[in-house]
């Protein structure tokens, strides 16, 4: 929602990736201080968006806004002068969505609403989308059975599946099995 999306940056500061159009570092030393990092490439207030740090110092921000947007942008905090850069948009505009970093480095986006307003229950997005950081493109994946809007969540499970839960008055849970689970025998740990 309006909650800041915060990540530990390579320089030891805390990076505020959204929802504001101006992103900042928080220096936690002493009483703390804020410094501007970069303005977004997409000039919208990304409330109720989602983001992930998909590699050390590299952040992807997707969706949010009212009306919802399908836009996505990345920033590399390892650069001498970090700057936001637009990447390919999602197939669906989404607000109240969830983004989950997968073990293969791809990002799974689930849920959300494509309609205007705070939590438009008339326009749920059921199809999942997968972002590949190597190509910076999206693929539409399997659809969920239940709307995942406000107060929903997604979490990577220890077995590399993704659990999606909640949304106001949605008690059902669903589990997504990413394509990597179907590429042959699972690895085993012989010793540790």
PDB file of C-alpha atoms in Angstrom:
ATOM      1  CA  UNK A   1       0.000   0.000   0.000  1.00  0.00           C
ATOM      2  CA  UNK A   2       1.369   3.309   1.094  1.00  0.00           C
ATOM      3  CA  UNK A   3       3.994   1.323   2.953  1.00  0.00           C
ATOM      4  CA  UNK A   4       7.492   2.080   1.749  1.00  0.00           C
ATOM      5  CA  UNK A   5       9.348  -0.658  -0.113  1.00  0.00           C
ATOM      6  CA  UNK A   6      12.728  -0.670   1.649  1.00  0.00           C
ATOM      7  CA  UNK A   7      15.935  -2.576   0.841  1.00  0.00           C
ATOM      8  CA  UNK A   8      19.456  -2.725   2.235  1.00  0.00           C
ATOM      9  CA  UNK A   9      21.596  -1.074  -0.446  1.00  0.00           C
ATOM     10  CA  UNK A  10      25.186  -2.084  -1.292  1.00  0.00           C
ATOM     11  CA  UNK A  11      26.430   1.146   0.365  1.00  0.00           C
ATOM     12  CA  UNK A  12      24.942   0.100   3.728  1.00  0.00           C
ATOM     13  CA  UNK A  13      22.082   2.581   3.578  1.00  0.00           C
ATOM     14  CA  UNK A  14      18.399   1.687   3.329  1.00  0.00           C
ATOM     15  CA  UNK A  15      16.843   2.340  -0.089  1.00  0.00           C
ATOM     16  CA  UNK A  16      13.223   3.526  -0.300  1.00  0.00           C
ATOM     17  CA  UNK A  17      12.034   2.229  -3.703  1.00  0.00           C
ATOM     18  CA  UNK A  18       8.394   3.351  -3.642  1.00  0.00           C
ATOM     19  CA  UNK A  19       5.668   4.608  -3.658  1.00  0.00           C
ATOM     20  CA  UNK A  20       6.951   8.190  -4.150  1.00  0.00           C
ATOM     21  CA  UNK A  21       8.210   9.456  -7.511  1.00  0.00           C
ATOM     22  CA  UNK A  22      11.433  10.501  -5.732  1.00  0.00           C
ATOM     23  CA  UNK A  23      13.404   7.599  -4.255  1.00  0.00           C
ATOM     24  CA  UNK A  24      15.789   8.043  -1.355  1.00  0.00           C
ATOM     25  CA  UNK A  25      18.467   6.540   0.857  1.00  0.00           C
ATOM     26  CA  UNK A  26      18.036   6.459   4.617  1.00  0.00           C
ATOM     27  CA  UNK A  27      21.297   6.712   6.534  1.00  0.00           C
ATOM     28  CA  UNK A  28      20.556   5.050   9.892  1.00  0.00           C
ATOM     29  CA  UNK A  29      23.615   6.497  11.667  1.00  0.00           C
ATOM     30  CA  UNK A  30      22.887   8.784  14.618  1.00  0.00           C
ATOM     31  CA  UNK A  31      19.433  10.303  14.344  1.00  0.00           C
ATOM     32  CA  UNK A  32      19.248   9.308  10.649  1.00  0.00           C
ATOM     33  CA  UNK A  33      19.068  11.351   7.478  1.00  0.00           C
ATOM     34  CA  UNK A  34      17.479  11.104   4.033  1.00  0.00           C
ATOM     35  CA  UNK A  35      19.154  11.853   0.690  1.00  0.00           C
ATOM     36  CA  UNK A  36      17.575  11.745  -2.755  1.00  0.00           C
ATOM     37  CA  UNK A  37      18.798   8.995  -5.091  1.00  0.00           C
ATOM     38  CA  UNK A  38      16.799   9.330  -8.308  1.00  0.00           C
ATOM     39  CA  UNK A  39      13.432  10.328  -9.728  1.00  0.00           C
ATOM     40  CA  UNK A  40      11.358   7.602 -11.294  1.00  0.00           C
ATOM     41  CA  UNK A  41      11.358   7.085 -15.047  1.00  0.00           C
ATOM     42  CA  UNK A  42       7.580   6.600 -14.856  1.00  0.00           C
ATOM     43  CA  UNK A  43       6.103   9.705 -13.247  1.00  0.00           C
ATOM     44  CA  UNK A  44       3.287   8.178 -11.183  1.00  0.00           C
ATOM     45  CA  UNK A  45       2.724   7.749  -7.475  1.00  0.00           C
ATOM     46  CA  UNK A  46       2.973   3.952  -7.175  1.00  0.00           C
ATOM     47  CA  UNK A  47       0.673   3.369  -4.214  1.00  0.00           C
ATOM     48  CA  UNK A  48      -0.303  -0.271  -3.696  1.00  0.00           C
ATOM     49  CA  UNK A  49       2.499  -1.437  -6.010  1.00  0.00           C
ATOM     50  CA  UNK A  50       5.051  -4.165  -5.395  1.00  0.00           C
ATOM     51  CA  UNK A  51       8.823  -4.429  -5.704  1.00  0.00           C
ATOM     52  CA  UNK A  52      11.687  -6.866  -5.243  1.00  0.00           C
ATOM     53  CA  UNK A  53      15.463  -6.661  -5.042  1.00  0.00           C
ATOM     54  CA  UNK A  54      16.140  -9.242  -7.749  1.00  0.00           C
ATOM     55  CA  UNK A  55      19.948  -9.071  -7.541  1.00  0.00           C
ATOM     56  CA  UNK A  56      22.276  -7.371  -5.078  1.00  0.00           C
ATOM     57  CA  UNK A  57      21.529  -3.665  -5.464  1.00  0.00           C
ATOM     58  CA  UNK A  58      19.063  -4.131  -8.351  1.00  0.00           C
ATOM     59  CA  UNK A  59      15.400  -3.324  -7.694  1.00  0.00           C
ATOM     60  CA  UNK A  60      12.301  -3.923  -9.837  1.00  0.00           C
ATOM     61  CA  UNK A  61       9.116  -1.911  -9.126  1.00  0.00           C
ATOM     62  CA  UNK A  62       5.806  -2.877 -10.772  1.00  0.00           C
ATOM     63  CA  UNK A  63       2.213  -1.709 -10.953  1.00  0.00           C
ATOM     64  CA  UNK A  64       0.356   0.412  -8.440  1.00  0.00           C
ATOM     65  CA  UNK A  65      -1.215   3.794  -9.040  1.00  0.00           C
ATOM     66  CA  UNK A  66      -4.830   4.820  -9.547  1.00  0.00           C
ATOM     67  CA  UNK A  67      -5.875   3.983 -12.157  1.00  0.00           C
ATOM     68  CA  UNK A  68      -3.559   0.980 -12.003  1.00  0.00           C
ATOM     69  CA  UNK A  69      -0.554   0.824 -14.312  1.00  0.00           C
ATOM     70  CA  UNK A  70       1.139  -2.077 -16.065  1.00  0.00           C
ATOM     71  CA  UNK A  71       4.486  -0.280 -16.086  1.00  0.00           C
ATOM     72  CA  UNK A  72       7.697  -1.649 -14.614  1.00  0.00           C
ATOM     73  CA  UNK A  73      11.045   0.009 -13.924  1.00  0.00           C
ATOM     74  CA  UNK A  74      14.426  -0.954 -12.527  1.00  0.00           C
ATOM     75  CA  UNK A  75      17.320   0.766 -10.797  1.00  0.00           C
ATOM     76  CA  UNK A  76      20.881  -0.433 -10.238  1.00  0.00           C
ATOM     77  CA  UNK A  77      22.182   0.933  -6.940  1.00  0.00           C
ATOM     78  CA  UNK A  78      25.673  -0.352  -7.810  1.00  0.00           C
ATOM     79  CA  UNK A  79      26.002   2.323 -10.515  1.00  0.00           C
ATOM     80  CA  UNK A  80      28.050   5.449  -9.797  1.00  0.00           C
ATOM     81  CA  UNK A  81      24.880   7.487 -10.416  1.00  0.00           C
ATOM     82  CA  UNK A  82      21.829   5.220 -10.008  1.00  0.00           C
ATOM     83  CA  UNK A  83      18.931   6.027 -12.329  1.00  0.00           C
ATOM     84  CA  UNK A  84      15.505   4.497 -12.879  1.00  0.00           C
ATOM     85  CA  UNK A  85      14.919   2.902 -16.269  1.00  0.00           C
ATOM     86  CA  UNK A  86      11.630   1.689 -17.731  1.00  0.00           C
ATOM     87  CA  UNK A  87      11.504  -1.974 -18.811  1.00  0.00           C
ATOM     88  CA  UNK A  88       8.803  -3.863 -20.708  1.00  0.00           C
ATOM     89  CA  UNK A  89       5.348  -3.451 -19.152  1.00  0.00           C
ATOM     90  CA  UNK A  90       3.268  -6.282 -17.728  1.00  0.00           C
ATOM     91  CA  UNK A  91       0.380  -7.596 -19.853  1.00  0.00           C
ATOM     92  CA  UNK A  92      -2.084  -6.408 -17.194  1.00  0.00           C
ATOM     93  CA  UNK A  93      -2.371  -3.203 -15.200  1.00  0.00           C
ATOM     94  CA  UNK A  94      -2.354  -4.132 -11.491  1.00  0.00           C
ATOM     95  CA  UNK A  95      -2.892  -2.493  -8.119  1.00  0.00           C
ATOM     96  CA  UNK A  96      -2.795  -4.487  -4.834  1.00  0.00           C
ATOM     97  CA  UNK A  97      -0.471  -7.038  -6.515  1.00  0.00           C
ATOM     98  CA  UNK A  98       2.259  -9.230  -5.051  1.00  0.00           C
ATOM     99  CA  UNK A  99       5.747  -9.812  -6.492  1.00  0.00           C
ATOM    100  CA  UNK A 100       7.840 -12.797  -5.373  1.00  0.00           C
ATOM    101  CA  UNK A 101      11.522 -13.377  -6.150  1.00  0.00           C
ATOM    102  CA  UNK A 102      12.050 -16.990  -7.252  1.00  0.00           C
ATOM    103  CA  UNK A 103      15.176 -19.131  -6.712  1.00  0.00           C
ATOM    104  CA  UNK A 104      16.072 -18.932 -10.434  1.00  0.00           C
ATOM    105  CA  UNK A 105      16.182 -15.113 -10.248  1.00  0.00           C
ATOM    106  CA  UNK A 106      12.884 -14.542 -12.051  1.00  0.00           C
ATOM    107  CA  UNK A 107      10.033 -12.568 -10.470  1.00  0.00           C
ATOM    108  CA  UNK A 108       6.466 -13.897 -10.203  1.00  0.00           C
ATOM    109  CA  UNK A 109       3.656 -11.318 -10.064  1.00  0.00           C
ATOM    110  CA  UNK A 110       0.267 -12.468  -8.808  1.00  0.00           C
ATOM    111  CA  UNK A 111      -3.100 -10.916  -8.102  1.00  0.00           C
ATOM    112  CA  UNK A 112      -4.172  -7.321  -8.137  1.00  0.00           C
ATOM    113  CA  UNK A 113      -6.990  -5.379  -9.700  1.00  0.00           C
ATOM    114  CA  UNK A 114      -6.939  -3.617 -13.057  1.00  0.00           C
ATOM    115  CA  UNK A 115      -9.803  -1.223 -12.325  1.00  0.00           C
ATOM    116  CA  UNK A 116      -9.663   2.277 -10.859  1.00  0.00           C
ATOM    117  CA  UNK A 117     -10.267   2.977  -7.191  1.00  0.00           C
ATOM    118  CA  UNK A 118      -8.764   1.759  -3.971  1.00  0.00           C
ATOM    119  CA  UNK A 119      -9.622  -1.966  -4.242  1.00  0.00           C
ATOM    120  CA  UNK A 120     -11.833  -2.563  -7.275  1.00  0.00           C
ATOM    121  CA  UNK A 121     -13.273  -6.053  -6.733  1.00  0.00           C
ATOM    122  CA  UNK A 122     -14.986  -5.978 -10.157  1.00  0.00           C
ATOM    123  CA  UNK A 123     -11.701  -6.209 -12.084  1.00  0.00           C
ATOM    124  CA  UNK A 124      -9.451  -8.856 -10.472  1.00  0.00           C
ATOM    125  CA  UNK A 125      -6.417 -10.046 -12.437  1.00  0.00           C
ATOM    126  CA  UNK A 126      -6.203 -13.837 -12.236  1.00  0.00           C
ATOM    127  CA  UNK A 127      -3.298 -14.533 -14.607  1.00  0.00           C
ATOM    128  CA  UNK A 128       0.179 -14.593 -13.086  1.00  0.00           C
ATOM    129  CA  UNK A 129       3.101 -12.998 -14.910  1.00  0.00           C
ATOM    130  CA  UNK A 130       6.796 -13.882 -14.829  1.00  0.00           C
ATOM    131  CA  UNK A 131       9.575 -11.319 -15.318  1.00  0.00           C
ATOM    132  CA  UNK A 132      12.940 -12.519 -16.579  1.00  0.00           C
ATOM    133  CA  UNK A 133      15.793 -10.181 -15.555  1.00  0.00           C
ATOM    134  CA  UNK A 134      18.018 -11.562 -18.330  1.00  0.00           C
ATOM    135  CA  UNK A 135      15.648 -10.337 -21.068  1.00  0.00           C
ATOM    136  CA  UNK A 136      13.662  -7.782 -19.010  1.00  0.00           C
ATOM    137  CA  UNK A 137      10.459  -9.179 -20.511  1.00  0.00           C
ATOM    138  CA  UNK A 138       7.236 -10.672 -19.162  1.00  0.00           C
ATOM    139  CA  UNK A 139       5.455 -13.962 -19.847  1.00  0.00           C
ATOM    140  CA  UNK A 140       1.844 -14.631 -18.885  1.00  0.00           C
ATOM    141  CA  UNK A 141       1.563 -17.732 -16.710  1.00  0.00           C
ATOM    142  CA  UNK A 142      -1.216 -19.829 -15.150  1.00  0.00           C
ATOM    143  CA  UNK A 143      -4.251 -18.151 -13.599  1.00  0.00           C
ATOM    144  CA  UNK A 144      -5.347 -18.205 -10.005  1.00  0.00           C
ATOM    145  CA  UNK A 145      -8.870 -19.280  -9.067  1.00  0.00           C
ATOM    146  CA  UNK A 146      -9.480 -16.605  -6.438  1.00  0.00           C
ATOM    147  CA  UNK A 147      -9.034 -12.814  -6.514  1.00  0.00           C
ATOM    148  CA  UNK A 148      -5.981 -11.610  -4.570  1.00  0.00           C
ATOM    149  CA  UNK A 149      -6.479  -7.937  -3.823  1.00  0.00           C
ATOM    150  CA  UNK A 150      -6.158  -5.779  -0.694  1.00  0.00           C
ATOM    151  CA  UNK A 151      -4.589  -7.660   2.238  1.00  0.00           C
ATOM    152  CA  UNK A 152      -3.368 -10.516   0.033  1.00  0.00           C
ATOM    153  CA  UNK A 153       0.105 -11.974   0.177  1.00  0.00           C
ATOM    154  CA  UNK A 154       2.501 -14.311  -1.590  1.00  0.00           C
ATOM    155  CA  UNK A 155       5.479 -16.135  -0.122  1.00  0.00           C
ATOM    156  CA  UNK A 156       8.151 -18.450  -1.499  1.00  0.00           C
ATOM    157  CA  UNK A 157       7.918 -21.829   0.237  1.00  0.00           C
ATOM    158  CA  UNK A 158      10.964 -23.930   1.195  1.00  0.00           C
ATOM    159  CA  UNK A 159      10.132 -26.392  -1.627  1.00  0.00           C
ATOM    160  CA  UNK A 160      10.327 -23.522  -4.221  1.00  0.00           C
ATOM    161  CA  UNK A 161       6.562 -23.257  -4.769  1.00  0.00           C
ATOM    162  CA  UNK A 162       4.700 -19.978  -4.115  1.00  0.00           C
ATOM    163  CA  UNK A 163       1.827 -19.749  -1.640  1.00  0.00           C
ATOM    164  CA  UNK A 164      -0.779 -17.054  -2.341  1.00  0.00           C
ATOM    165  CA  UNK A 165      -3.145 -16.122   0.448  1.00  0.00           C
ATOM    166  CA  UNK A 166      -5.807 -13.722   1.538  1.00  0.00           C
ATOM    167  CA  UNK A 167      -7.408 -10.695   0.092  1.00  0.00           C
ATOM    168  CA  UNK A 168     -10.359  -9.237   1.970  1.00  0.00           C
ATOM    169  CA  UNK A 169     -12.864 -12.031   2.655  1.00  0.00           C
ATOM    170  CA  UNK A 170     -10.926 -14.633   0.612  1.00  0.00           C
ATOM    171  CA  UNK A 171     -10.047 -17.471   3.029  1.00  0.00           C
ATOM    172  CA  UNK A 172      -8.820 -19.890   0.338  1.00  0.00           C
ATOM    173  CA  UNK A 173      -5.115 -20.447  -0.278  1.00  0.00           C
ATOM    174  CA  UNK A 174      -3.468 -21.459  -3.537  1.00  0.00           C
ATOM    175  CA  UNK A 175      -0.046 -22.833  -4.421  1.00  0.00           C
ATOM    176  CA  UNK A 176       1.748 -21.981  -7.671  1.00  0.00           C
ATOM    177  CA  UNK A 177       4.265 -24.458  -9.053  1.00  0.00           C
ATOM    178  CA  UNK A 178       6.787 -22.569 -11.252  1.00  0.00           C
ATOM    179  CA  UNK A 179       8.055 -24.159 -14.492  1.00  0.00           C
ATOM    180  CA  UNK A 180      11.428 -25.026 -12.944  1.00  0.00           C
ATOM    181  CA  UNK A 181       9.702 -27.748 -10.883  1.00  0.00           C
ATOM    182  CA  UNK A 182       8.989 -29.693 -14.075  1.00  0.00           C
ATOM    183  CA  UNK A 183      12.465 -29.776 -15.653  1.00  0.00           C
ATOM    184  CA  UNK A 184      13.464 -33.236 -14.443  1.00  0.00           C
ATOM    185  CA  UNK A 185      14.456 -34.738 -11.120  1.00  0.00           C
ATOM    186  CA  UNK A 186      14.868 -32.357  -8.197  1.00  0.00           C
ATOM    187  CA  UNK A 187      18.404 -32.032  -6.820  1.00  0.00           C
ATOM    188  CA  UNK A 188      19.208 -33.837  -3.606  1.00  0.00           C
ATOM    189  CA  UNK A 189      21.653 -32.928  -0.877  1.00  0.00           C
ATOM    190  CA  UNK A 190      24.059 -35.820  -0.330  1.00  0.00           C
ATOM    191  CA  UNK A 191      26.018 -34.180   2.470  1.00  0.00           C
ATOM    192  CA  UNK A 192      26.214 -30.907   4.270  1.00  0.00           C
TER     193      UNK A 192
END
